[in-house]
Short mmCIF file of C-alpha atoms and ligand atoms in Angstrom, two decimals:
data_model
loop_
_atom_site.label_atom_id
_atom_site.label_comp_id
_atom_site.label_asym_id
_atom_site.label_seq_id
_atom_site.Cartn_x
_atom_site.Cartn_y
_atom_site.Cartn_z
CA MET A 219 -101.22 46.53 18.04
CA PRO A 220 -101.15 50.17 16.74
CA ALA A 221 -97.85 52.08 16.44
CA ARG A 222 -95.11 49.84 17.19
CA THR A 223 -91.94 50.34 19.26
CA GLY A 224 -88.33 49.11 18.11
CA SER A 225 -88.31 46.21 20.38
CA GLU A 226 -91.76 44.97 19.14
CA LEU A 227 -90.17 45.06 15.47
CA ILE A 228 -87.16 43.14 16.56
CA GLN A 229 -89.19 40.67 18.37
CA ALA A 230 -91.39 40.30 15.11
CA LEU A 231 -88.36 39.71 12.88
CA ARG A 232 -87.11 37.10 15.41
CA GLU A 233 -90.38 35.22 15.69
CA SER A 234 -91.07 35.07 11.83
CA PRO A 235 -87.50 34.33 10.54
CA ILE A 236 -87.08 35.33 6.92
CA GLU A 237 -84.88 33.00 4.52
CA LEU A 238 -82.15 35.75 3.97
CA TRP A 239 -78.93 34.60 2.50
CA HIS A 240 -75.67 36.69 2.85
CA ARG A 241 -72.32 35.78 1.65
CA GLY A 242 -73.49 32.08 0.84
CA ARG A 243 -74.88 31.64 4.25
CA LYS A 244 -78.50 31.51 5.46
CA VAL A 245 -78.66 34.15 8.32
CA GLU A 246 -80.08 32.50 11.36
CA ASP A 247 -81.07 35.83 13.21
CA LEU A 248 -80.88 38.93 11.30
CA THR A 249 -81.36 40.96 14.42
CA THR A 250 -77.88 39.78 15.71
CA GLU A 251 -76.03 39.13 12.46
CA GLU A 252 -72.83 41.30 11.95
CA GLY A 253 -73.23 43.65 8.86
CA ILE A 254 -76.97 43.48 9.00
CA ALA A 255 -78.07 44.05 12.79
CA GLY A 256 -76.83 47.67 12.81
CA GLY A 257 -79.52 48.50 9.88
CA VAL A 258 -82.00 46.65 12.15
CA ARG A 259 -81.37 48.56 15.43
CA SER A 260 -81.90 51.71 13.29
CA LEU A 261 -84.98 50.62 11.90
CA ALA A 262 -86.15 49.79 15.50
CA ALA A 263 -84.91 53.28 16.73
CA ARG A 264 -87.18 54.84 13.87
CA TYR A 265 -90.10 53.06 15.35
CA ASP A 266 -89.14 54.20 18.97
CA LEU A 267 -88.92 57.90 17.55
CA GLN A 268 -92.66 57.90 16.50
CA HIS A 269 -93.53 57.41 20.12
CA ARG A 270 -91.35 60.24 21.37
CA GLU A 271 -92.56 62.69 18.78
CA SER A 272 -96.18 61.14 18.51
CA GLU A 273 -97.84 64.52 17.74
CA LYS A 274 -96.00 64.68 14.52
CA LEU A 275 -95.57 61.19 13.54
CA LEU A 276 -98.91 59.33 14.66
CA PHE A 277 -102.57 59.87 14.05
CA PRO A 278 -105.65 58.27 15.50
CA SER A 279 -106.55 55.11 13.45
CA PRO A 280 -109.82 55.63 11.66
CA ASP A 281 -111.02 52.10 12.96
CA THR A 282 -109.84 52.01 16.46
CA GLY A 283 -108.82 55.56 17.41
CA ASP A 284 -105.50 54.26 18.51
CA PRO A 285 -102.29 56.10 17.40
CA VAL A 286 -100.94 54.73 14.08
CA GLY A 287 -98.11 55.99 11.88
CA MET A 288 -98.94 59.28 9.96
CA SER A 289 -97.89 57.80 6.47
CA PHE A 290 -100.90 55.36 6.61
CA MET A 291 -103.19 58.13 6.37
CA ILE A 292 -105.64 58.75 3.49
CA PRO A 293 -105.79 62.51 3.66
CA GLU A 294 -108.98 64.33 2.40
CA THR A 295 -107.58 67.87 2.98
CA ARG A 296 -104.48 69.71 2.04
CA GLU A 297 -103.58 70.41 5.45
CA ASP A 298 -103.67 66.49 6.52
CA LEU A 299 -101.48 66.06 3.29
CA VAL A 300 -98.84 68.60 4.55
CA ARG A 301 -98.98 66.84 7.92
CA VAL A 302 -98.12 63.66 6.26
CA GLY A 303 -95.31 65.27 4.32
CA ASP A 304 -93.91 66.94 7.43
CA ALA A 305 -93.83 63.39 9.26
CA MET A 306 -92.09 61.79 6.36
CA HIS A 307 -89.48 64.80 6.30
CA ARG A 308 -88.89 64.06 10.11
CA LEU A 309 -88.57 60.21 9.57
CA ALA A 310 -86.12 60.98 6.84
CA ASP A 311 -84.21 63.43 9.00
CA PHE A 312 -83.53 60.61 11.43
CA SER A 313 -81.23 58.94 8.85
CA PHE A 314 -80.34 62.16 7.01
CA GLY A 315 -82.22 60.42 4.16
CA MET A 316 -79.73 57.68 4.05
CA ALA A 317 -82.27 54.91 4.95
CA GLY A 318 -83.93 55.61 1.51
CA ARG A 319 -86.53 52.95 2.09
CA ASP A 320 -88.14 54.19 5.20
CA PRO A 321 -91.31 52.27 5.67
CA SER A 322 -93.35 55.39 4.97
CA TYR A 323 -92.54 55.13 1.30
CA LEU A 324 -94.57 51.84 0.71
CA ASN A 325 -97.00 52.90 3.32
CA ARG A 326 -97.95 55.71 0.91
CA ALA A 327 -98.25 53.21 -1.90
CA MET A 328 -100.70 51.03 -0.10
CA SER A 329 -102.70 54.11 1.29
CA ALA A 330 -103.20 55.06 -2.33
CA TYR A 331 -104.08 51.53 -3.50
CA ALA A 332 -106.53 51.17 -0.53
CA ALA A 333 -108.07 54.62 -1.47
CA ALA A 334 -108.46 53.33 -5.10
CA ALA A 335 -110.26 50.01 -4.14
CA GLY A 336 -113.01 50.64 -6.52
CA TRP A 337 -110.62 50.77 -9.33
CA LEU A 338 -108.72 47.65 -8.40
CA ASP A 339 -112.18 45.80 -7.99
CA SER A 340 -113.06 46.66 -11.57
CA ALA A 341 -109.77 45.26 -12.91
CA HIS A 342 -109.67 42.21 -10.45
CA PRO A 343 -112.84 41.36 -8.55
CA GLY A 344 -112.10 41.52 -4.92
CA GLY A 345 -108.82 43.28 -5.43
CA GLY A 346 -110.05 46.26 -3.89
CA ALA A 347 -111.30 44.90 -0.75
CA ASN A 348 -108.04 42.83 -0.40
CA ALA A 349 -105.93 46.03 -0.86
CA ARG A 350 -108.13 47.75 1.69
CA ALA A 351 -107.74 44.79 4.18
CA TRP A 352 -103.93 44.71 3.80
CA HIS A 353 -103.84 48.47 4.16
CA ARG A 354 -105.68 48.13 7.50
CA GLU A 355 -103.47 45.18 8.62
CA MET A 356 -100.09 47.22 7.88
CA ARG A 357 -101.61 50.30 9.59
CA GLU A 358 -102.82 48.40 12.75
CA ARG A 359 -99.93 46.24 13.07
CA ASP A 360 -97.35 49.12 11.83
CA LEU A 361 -95.58 46.69 9.43
CA ALA A 362 -92.51 47.48 7.42
CA LEU A 363 -92.66 46.45 3.78
CA THR A 364 -90.10 45.90 1.03
CA HIS A 365 -91.32 45.54 -2.69
CA THR A 366 -90.00 44.13 -5.96
CA LEU A 367 -91.23 45.35 -9.31
CA ILE A 368 -88.71 44.37 -11.75
CA ASN A 369 -87.64 41.11 -13.51
CA PRO A 370 -84.08 39.79 -13.06
CA GLN A 371 -81.55 41.50 -15.47
CA ILE A 372 -80.94 38.39 -17.74
CA ASN A 373 -81.87 39.46 -21.29
CA ARG A 374 -83.22 43.03 -21.56
CA ALA A 375 -83.77 42.83 -25.36
CA VAL A 376 -86.84 40.56 -24.94
CA SER A 377 -89.82 40.38 -22.40
CA ALA A 378 -90.13 38.09 -19.43
CA ALA A 379 -92.25 35.56 -21.65
CA LYS A 380 -89.25 35.25 -23.97
CA GLN A 381 -86.32 34.60 -21.80
CA ALA A 382 -84.54 31.38 -22.05
CA ASP A 383 -86.65 29.88 -19.69
CA PRO A 384 -90.21 31.04 -18.83
CA PHE A 385 -89.56 30.62 -14.99
CA LEU A 386 -86.49 32.98 -14.83
CA ALA A 387 -88.78 36.03 -14.08
CA ALA A 388 -91.50 35.29 -11.34
CA ARG A 389 -94.49 33.86 -13.16
CA VAL A 390 -97.81 32.01 -12.10
CA LYS A 391 -97.07 28.22 -12.32
CA LYS A 392 -100.39 27.20 -10.96
CA GLU A 393 -103.84 28.70 -10.06
CA THR A 394 -106.00 26.97 -7.65
CA ASP A 395 -109.22 27.67 -5.90
CA ALA A 396 -107.25 28.77 -2.93
CA GLY A 397 -104.69 31.22 -4.76
CA LEU A 398 -101.55 31.28 -6.82
CA VAL A 399 -98.31 29.53 -6.95
CA ILE A 400 -95.44 31.67 -8.17
CA LYS A 401 -92.03 30.43 -9.47
CA GLY A 402 -89.08 32.48 -10.56
CA ALA A 403 -87.28 35.55 -9.41
CA ARG A 404 -87.65 39.38 -9.08
CA MET A 405 -84.82 41.94 -8.74
CA LEU A 406 -84.59 44.05 -6.54
CA ALA A 407 -85.80 44.51 -3.03
CA THR A 408 -84.41 46.99 -0.81
CA LEU A 409 -85.13 46.70 3.00
CA PRO A 410 -85.51 42.85 3.03
CA ILE A 411 -85.06 43.03 6.66
CA SER A 412 -88.82 43.97 7.03
CA ASP A 413 -92.22 42.12 7.65
CA SER A 414 -93.73 41.84 4.38
CA ILE A 415 -93.24 42.32 0.62
CA MET A 416 -95.26 43.88 -2.20
CA VAL A 417 -94.85 42.03 -5.58
CA PHE A 418 -96.19 44.54 -7.92
CA PRO A 419 -95.95 45.73 -11.45
CA SER A 420 -93.17 48.21 -12.52
CA THR A 421 -94.01 52.10 -11.93
CA LEU A 422 -92.33 52.69 -15.26
CA LEU A 423 -92.12 49.51 -17.56
CA LYS A 424 -95.05 48.31 -19.57
CA ASN A 425 -95.47 44.68 -20.02
CA PRO A 426 -96.74 43.38 -23.41
CA GLU A 427 -99.82 41.10 -23.58
CA GLU A 428 -97.62 38.03 -23.82
CA ASP A 429 -96.49 38.79 -20.28
CA ALA A 430 -99.93 37.99 -18.74
CA PRO A 431 -98.42 35.24 -16.48
CA TYR A 432 -96.02 37.71 -15.21
CA SER A 433 -98.58 40.44 -14.52
CA PHE A 434 -99.90 40.69 -10.83
CA ALA A 435 -99.87 42.71 -7.72
CA PHE A 436 -99.85 40.98 -4.38
CA CYS A 437 -98.42 41.07 -0.78
CA LEU A 438 -97.01 38.34 1.28
CA PRO A 439 -95.18 38.27 4.66
CA ASN A 440 -91.48 37.85 4.16
CA ALA A 441 -91.47 34.63 6.28
CA THR A 442 -93.58 32.77 3.69
CA GLU A 443 -92.48 29.43 2.68
CA GLY A 444 -90.33 29.18 -0.47
CA LEU A 445 -89.71 32.92 -0.47
CA LYS A 446 -85.93 33.52 -0.33
CA PHE A 447 -83.78 36.78 -0.31
CA ILE A 448 -80.44 36.54 -1.84
CA CYS A 449 -78.66 39.76 -0.35
CA ARG A 450 -75.87 41.79 -1.83
CA GLU A 451 -72.85 41.73 0.33
CA THR A 452 -73.34 44.16 3.26
CA VAL A 453 -71.60 47.61 3.10
CA ASP A 454 -71.51 47.92 6.82
CA TYR A 455 -67.87 46.98 7.60
CA GLY A 456 -68.87 46.03 11.14
CA ARG A 457 -66.95 48.89 12.72
CA SER A 458 -67.85 51.54 15.36
CA HIS A 459 -70.20 54.28 14.67
CA PHE A 460 -66.98 56.56 15.12
CA ASP A 461 -65.06 54.76 12.35
CA HIS A 462 -68.19 54.06 10.01
CA PRO A 463 -70.78 56.67 11.08
CA LEU A 464 -73.40 55.86 8.28
CA GLY A 465 -72.66 52.42 6.93
CA SER A 466 -72.81 50.92 10.69
CA ARG A 467 -76.16 52.50 11.24
CA PHE A 468 -78.25 52.79 7.93
CA GLU A 469 -77.40 49.51 5.93
CA GLU A 470 -80.82 48.58 4.65
CA LEU A 471 -79.59 46.01 2.23
CA ASP A 472 -80.87 45.14 -1.36
CA ALA A 473 -81.87 41.50 -2.41
CA LEU A 474 -82.83 39.45 -5.42
CA VAL A 475 -86.06 37.62 -4.41
CA VAL A 476 -86.55 33.89 -5.26
CA PHE A 477 -90.01 32.51 -5.44
CA ASP A 478 -89.69 28.83 -5.23
CA ASP A 479 -93.15 27.67 -5.53
CA VAL A 480 -94.54 30.22 -3.38
CA PHE A 481 -98.21 29.85 -2.59
CA VAL A 482 -100.22 33.34 -2.72
CA PRO A 483 -103.61 33.17 -1.29
CA TRP A 484 -106.31 35.00 -3.33
CA GLU A 485 -106.98 37.25 -0.32
CA ASN A 486 -103.58 38.76 -0.86
CA VAL A 487 -104.06 39.44 -4.50
CA PHE A 488 -105.11 42.88 -5.90
CA LEU A 489 -104.28 42.56 -9.64
CA TYR A 490 -103.94 39.31 -11.80
CA ARG A 491 -103.41 38.61 -15.48
CA ASP A 492 -104.83 41.97 -16.58
CA VAL A 493 -101.81 43.46 -18.37
CA LYS A 494 -103.43 46.79 -19.18
CA ALA A 495 -104.47 47.22 -15.54
CA CYS A 496 -101.03 46.48 -14.28
CA ASN A 497 -99.46 48.72 -16.70
CA GLU A 498 -101.85 51.58 -15.59
CA ALA A 499 -101.93 50.69 -11.91
CA TYR A 500 -99.55 53.22 -10.54
CA ALA A 501 -101.06 56.07 -12.28
CA ALA A 502 -104.71 55.22 -11.96
CA THR A 503 -104.57 54.76 -8.28
CA SER A 504 -102.11 57.83 -7.64
CA ALA A 505 -99.74 55.41 -5.92
CA VAL A 506 -96.75 56.81 -7.78
CA VAL A 507 -97.75 60.45 -6.86
CA HIS A 508 -97.78 59.58 -3.13
CA MET A 509 -94.46 57.60 -3.29
CA SER A 510 -92.90 60.56 -5.13
CA HIS A 511 -94.04 62.71 -2.18
CA GLN A 512 -92.24 60.52 0.31
CA VAL A 513 -89.20 60.64 -1.98
CA ILE A 514 -89.12 64.37 -2.11
CA CYS A 515 -89.47 64.70 1.51
CA LYS A 516 -86.48 62.25 1.87
CA ASN A 517 -84.47 64.14 -0.59
CA ILE A 518 -85.05 67.60 1.08
CA ALA A 519 -83.71 65.80 4.46
CA LYS A 520 -80.87 64.52 2.42
CA THR A 521 -79.88 67.69 0.88
CA GLU A 522 -80.00 69.74 4.16
CA PHE A 523 -77.67 67.10 5.42
CA LEU A 524 -75.21 67.72 2.60
CA LEU A 525 -75.41 71.64 2.93
CA GLY A 526 -74.62 71.23 6.70
CA LEU A 527 -71.83 68.58 6.25
CA VAL A 528 -70.08 70.72 3.46
CA SER A 529 -70.40 73.83 5.51
CA LEU A 530 -68.84 72.28 8.56
CA MET A 531 -66.07 70.83 6.17
CA ILE A 532 -65.12 74.11 4.67
CA ASP A 533 -65.22 75.94 8.09
CA ALA A 534 -63.03 73.32 9.63
CA VAL A 535 -60.02 73.79 7.31
CA GLY A 536 -60.52 77.41 6.44
CA ILE A 537 -61.42 77.08 2.68
CA GLU A 538 -64.55 79.18 2.93
CA ILE A 539 -62.56 82.40 1.64
CA PHE A 540 -62.14 80.79 -1.74
CA GLN A 541 -64.82 81.71 -4.52
CA HIS A 542 -65.05 78.31 -6.08
CA VAL A 543 -65.78 76.84 -2.69
CA GLN A 544 -68.64 79.40 -1.99
CA GLU A 545 -69.89 78.62 -5.44
CA LYS A 546 -70.02 74.89 -4.75
CA VAL A 547 -71.78 75.42 -1.35
CA ALA A 548 -74.32 77.64 -3.20
CA GLU A 549 -74.89 74.98 -5.62
CA ILE A 550 -76.12 72.88 -2.85
CA TRP A 551 -78.24 75.43 -1.38
CA ILE A 552 -79.96 75.97 -4.62
CA ASN A 553 -80.64 72.38 -4.87
CA LEU A 554 -82.17 72.36 -1.54
CA GLU A 555 -84.46 75.40 -2.42
CA THR A 556 -85.31 73.82 -5.66
CA MET A 557 -86.54 70.70 -3.91
CA LYS A 558 -88.29 72.54 -1.17
CA ALA A 559 -90.26 74.54 -3.94
CA PHE A 560 -91.10 71.52 -5.88
CA ARG A 561 -92.65 70.06 -2.59
CA ARG A 562 -94.47 73.27 -1.67
CA ALA A 563 -95.80 73.46 -5.42
CA ALA A 564 -97.02 69.83 -5.20
CA GLU A 565 -98.85 70.28 -1.98
CA ALA A 566 -100.20 73.87 -2.74
CA ASP A 567 -101.74 72.38 -6.09
CA ALA A 568 -102.99 69.19 -4.28
CA ALA A 569 -106.42 68.17 -5.24
CA LEU A 570 -108.80 65.29 -4.57
CA ASN A 571 -108.19 62.22 -6.80
CA GLU A 572 -111.03 60.51 -8.39
CA HIS A 573 -110.92 58.13 -5.29
CA GLY A 574 -111.37 61.00 -2.78
CA MET A 575 -107.74 61.05 -1.66
CA MET A 576 -106.04 64.33 -1.33
CA THR A 577 -103.18 64.09 -3.91
CA PRO A 578 -100.21 66.22 -4.53
CA ALA A 579 -99.81 67.64 -7.84
CA PHE A 580 -97.61 65.09 -10.03
CA ASP A 581 -95.71 67.54 -12.25
CA PRO A 582 -93.71 69.20 -9.53
CA LEU A 583 -92.90 65.69 -8.01
CA ASP A 584 -92.29 64.21 -11.44
CA ALA A 585 -89.76 66.99 -12.31
CA ALA A 586 -88.13 66.42 -8.83
CA ARG A 587 -87.82 62.73 -9.09
CA ASN A 588 -86.26 62.97 -12.53
CA LEU A 589 -83.88 65.85 -11.53
CA TYR A 590 -82.40 64.28 -8.08
CA PRO A 591 -80.82 61.39 -9.75
CA ARG A 592 -78.63 64.19 -11.55
CA LEU A 593 -78.11 66.38 -8.46
CA TYR A 594 -77.19 63.83 -6.12
CA PRO A 595 -74.24 62.34 -7.72
CA ARG A 596 -72.92 65.96 -8.22
CA MET A 597 -73.46 66.89 -4.71
CA VAL A 598 -71.35 63.72 -3.65
CA GLU A 599 -68.57 65.03 -6.03
CA ILE A 600 -68.64 68.44 -4.35
CA VAL A 601 -67.95 66.61 -1.05
CA ARG A 602 -65.12 64.80 -2.74
CA LEU A 603 -63.79 67.94 -4.32
CA LEU A 604 -63.84 69.77 -1.05
CA GLY A 605 -62.68 67.09 1.18
CA ALA A 606 -59.68 66.18 -1.05
CA SER A 607 -57.10 64.06 0.73
CA GLY A 608 -58.94 64.87 3.98
CA LEU A 609 -61.28 62.19 3.02
CA VAL A 610 -58.70 59.46 2.55
CA ALA A 611 -56.43 60.44 5.26
CA MET A 612 -58.49 60.12 8.50
CA PRO A 613 -57.41 57.58 11.21
CA THR A 614 -59.72 55.39 13.16
CA GLU A 615 -60.97 55.56 16.60
CA ALA A 616 -58.20 53.05 17.70
CA ASP A 617 -55.61 55.42 16.23
CA LEU A 618 -56.91 58.40 18.17
CA LYS A 619 -56.73 56.37 21.42
CA GLY A 620 -53.67 54.17 20.68
CA PRO A 621 -50.00 54.78 21.26
CA LEU A 622 -49.56 57.47 18.62
CA GLY A 623 -52.47 59.38 20.08
CA GLU A 624 -50.46 62.52 20.93
CA GLU A 625 -49.45 62.75 17.24
CA VAL A 626 -52.68 62.04 15.79
CA HIS A 627 -54.05 64.83 17.96
CA ARG A 628 -51.33 67.03 16.59
CA TYR A 629 -51.41 66.38 13.08
CA TYR A 630 -55.21 66.00 12.49
CA GLN A 631 -56.19 68.96 14.02
CA SER A 632 -57.57 71.74 11.62
CA ALA A 633 -57.92 75.52 11.47
CA ARG A 634 -61.05 75.61 13.86
CA LEU A 635 -61.16 71.84 15.14
CA GLU A 636 -59.39 69.78 17.40
CA ALA A 637 -58.46 66.20 16.03
CA LYS A 638 -61.00 64.67 18.09
CA ASP A 639 -63.80 66.73 16.39
CA ARG A 640 -62.21 66.85 12.98
CA ILE A 641 -61.69 63.24 12.44
CA PRO A 642 -65.23 62.29 13.14
CA LEU A 643 -66.57 64.89 10.74
CA TYR A 644 -64.24 63.98 7.88
CA ARG A 645 -65.03 60.23 8.51
CA LEU A 646 -68.71 61.15 7.99
CA ALA A 647 -67.90 63.08 4.84
CA TRP A 648 -65.82 59.87 3.74
CA ASP A 649 -68.85 57.67 4.38
CA THR A 650 -70.87 60.07 2.42
CA ALA A 651 -68.69 60.30 -0.64
CA LEU A 652 -66.12 57.37 -0.93
CA SER A 653 -67.06 54.32 1.20
CA ALA A 654 -68.98 51.30 -0.21
CA PHE A 655 -71.85 52.70 1.71
CA ALA A 656 -71.51 56.13 -0.33
CA ALA A 657 -71.21 54.38 -3.62
CA ARG A 658 -74.26 52.38 -3.17
CA GLN A 659 -76.24 55.47 -2.20
CA VAL A 660 -75.33 57.06 -5.52
CA GLN A 661 -76.48 53.85 -7.27
CA TYR A 662 -79.73 54.01 -5.24
CA GLU A 663 -80.40 57.62 -6.06
CA THR A 664 -79.65 56.92 -9.86
CA TYR A 665 -81.83 53.92 -10.27
CA PHE A 666 -84.38 53.13 -7.47
CA PHE A 667 -87.27 54.90 -9.28
CA GLY A 668 -86.28 53.30 -12.67
CA ASP A 669 -83.76 53.80 -15.57
CA PRO A 670 -83.39 57.66 -15.67
CA VAL A 671 -83.27 57.41 -19.49
CA ARG A 672 -86.46 55.63 -19.85
CA MET A 673 -88.22 57.95 -17.06
CA ALA A 674 -87.22 60.87 -19.19
CA CYS A 675 -88.61 59.26 -22.21
CA ALA A 676 -91.92 58.78 -20.12
CA ILE A 677 -91.92 62.52 -19.51
CA PHE A 678 -91.18 63.16 -23.31
CA HIS A 679 -94.37 61.13 -24.22
CA SER A 680 -96.70 62.05 -21.41
CA LYS A 681 -96.36 65.75 -20.87
CA ASP A 682 -98.36 68.05 -23.04
CA ARG A 683 -96.13 70.49 -24.79
CA THR A 684 -98.54 71.69 -27.41
CA ARG A 685 -99.50 75.19 -25.89
CA TYR A 686 -95.73 76.09 -25.72
CA MET A 687 -95.30 74.94 -29.51
CA GLU A 688 -98.35 76.95 -30.30
CA ARG A 689 -96.91 80.09 -28.53
CA VAL A 690 -93.59 79.77 -30.74
CA ARG A 691 -95.74 79.16 -33.85
CA GLU A 692 -97.91 82.28 -33.07
CA PHE A 693 -94.61 84.36 -32.71
CA LEU A 694 -93.41 83.03 -36.17
CA ARG A 695 -96.63 83.71 -37.66
CA ASP A 696 -96.69 87.37 -36.28
CA SER A 697 -93.11 87.79 -37.43
CA ALA A 698 -93.93 86.53 -40.95
CA GLU A 699 -96.86 89.13 -40.93
CA GLU A 700 -94.79 91.93 -40.00
CA HIS A 701 -92.57 91.45 -43.08
C1 FAD B 90 -79.78 50.52 -4.96
C2 FAD B 90 -80.90 50.04 -5.72
C3 FAD B 90 -82.02 49.60 -5.00
C4 FAD B 90 -83.27 49.32 -5.64
N1 FAD B 90 -84.30 48.97 -5.10
C5 FAD B 90 -85.47 48.42 -5.53
C6 FAD B 90 -86.46 48.02 -4.87
O1 FAD B 90 -86.58 48.00 -3.63
N2 FAD B 90 -87.64 47.41 -5.44
C7 FAD B 90 -87.53 47.34 -6.83
O2 FAD B 90 -88.40 46.83 -7.43
N3 FAD B 90 -86.41 47.79 -7.59
C8 FAD B 90 -85.41 48.33 -6.91
N4 FAD B 90 -84.43 48.74 -7.59
C9 FAD B 90 -84.26 48.41 -9.06
C10 FAD B 90 -84.73 49.56 -10.08
O3 FAD B 90 -85.99 49.58 -10.24
C11 FAD B 90 -83.99 49.40 -11.29
O4 FAD B 90 -82.67 49.33 -11.26
C12 FAD B 90 -84.32 50.25 -12.53
O5 FAD B 90 -85.69 49.90 -12.83
C13 FAD B 90 -83.47 49.84 -13.67
O6 FAD B 90 -83.77 48.60 -13.99
P1 FAD B 90 -82.34 47.66 -14.19
O7 FAD B 90 -81.46 47.88 -13.02
O8 FAD B 90 -82.76 46.30 -14.26
O9 FAD B 90 -81.52 48.09 -15.36
P2 FAD B 90 -81.72 47.61 -16.89
O10 FAD B 90 -83.15 47.70 -17.27
O11 FAD B 90 -81.17 46.35 -16.96
O12 FAD B 90 -80.69 48.67 -17.79
C14 FAD B 90 -79.47 48.55 -17.67
C15 FAD B 90 -78.90 49.56 -18.69
O13 FAD B 90 -79.42 49.20 -20.05
C16 FAD B 90 -80.27 50.31 -20.51
N5 FAD B 90 -81.46 49.65 -20.97
C17 FAD B 90 -81.94 48.34 -20.73
N6 FAD B 90 -83.11 48.29 -21.42
C18 FAD B 90 -83.31 49.46 -22.00
C19 FAD B 90 -84.37 49.84 -23.10
N7 FAD B 90 -85.52 48.97 -23.16
N8 FAD B 90 -84.29 51.16 -23.62
C20 FAD B 90 -83.18 51.95 -23.22
N9 FAD B 90 -82.22 51.45 -22.54
C21 FAD B 90 -82.30 50.26 -21.89
C22 FAD B 90 -80.41 51.07 -19.37
O14 FAD B 90 -80.69 52.49 -19.79
C23 FAD B 90 -79.24 50.92 -18.31
O15 FAD B 90 -78.30 51.73 -18.89
C24 FAD B 90 -83.23 49.21 -7.04
C25 FAD B 90 -82.08 49.47 -7.71
C26 FAD B 90 -81.08 49.87 -7.15
C27 FAD B 90 -79.65 50.19 -7.82
#
């Protein structure tokens, strides 16, 4: 089965039920469950989109020649890398970047791991072949994945091995000829409404040697026995698209993942017990670079949306004449151009990595992924500042169509829009800036790649600043000689 359709995704989720818990109840069918099904439908629509725009979103499978998702490509040229980026931008456009965990994010990670099979094999014999096989399976079946990299937030002052109970964080309980048995938990997994899960080391945090039993990388179907997803409460209020334009469509959910003696066959394991290799995995394979490439494409789509939204809002109520309003719109435009420039720089300076995969330059992407967590909350603040009471005053679809309809039409009109057009616009702004969906988006953008403080520290420690220091030293030396 090459590139999937939406109905094939829904059928797969029904045929392989996941143990998903929501509000204290095991969800029987997540494709129909209120508060969850809306996100599933949007994910399905995203799979249909790739057939409507196949030229941009699909490419021929290197194995079968059948059309498969562009984000599974292991590009060897810069042109192909840009095609992957364009496809990811288009897929992000579909949700205005609000479905942060479009499957292309982890497709890029597995593509990089598959390309780096030789490196994996040297760290874990057979791990590379396993990664290649998983990548092929994901590509040919067009699977959607979730992933979990972090241990539960219990005691952050000590490592996983030193928690009050050794099986709080997911850990190897038993090793057999056939595979591993895992017990404990991981936090967090966005998009548990998917086919499979990557249980990998952190992209950022480094494990100490004592954490060897917690150090592994493997994939599993979400419907594996003993694997449980405990979801946070949905931010889809169960309302119409009119009332809740984003939350009713793009709720991807986040879940804590419990491994209740979960069996992992060896053929699913890519890394095991090699703490050093686990700590180096994302950098050594370039997976983090390709994931960051997806993220910047998504963030460009999200910023384009914010620029369009804010421009329509100020036009609606005639506030575009005020200078501070113009300045705020300019701020979003500058952010957009900054992100586009980072993407272009990363693609222009792309080079083949040591595994033969055309890989974007990391520095511009690293700068972008550290900057956006600061830009996004500020842009949401701009929506709030410019929307003011308009964000909290909007009536529902029922009010517009109800007995007070005439008054609603009269008092919710704006300088340039009738109420029937102004209300949906401002409800969209509310769902971008004030609703529970909006708040979770801000938390997502702040944290999903890692703690911004420790990400900044990683920059501090890894980026070479010596030539800039030398330039300043030289100036000081020259100045001293001039005297
Ligand atoms: C919406 C959302 C979606 C996510 N989706 C995923 C996902 O799909 N997969 C996944 O694997 N992860 C996901 N994450 C988790 C994400 O990787 C973590 O939030 C991030 O790594 C930070 O870890 P933490 O949340 O455990 O915070 P903690 O590490 O517990 O930090 C809490 C606070 O303590 C401070 N702190 C803790 N330890 C230290 C330290 N050693 N040094 C300095 N300061 C410290 C932090 O700065 C922070 O202020 C998601 C997170 C969010 C919010």
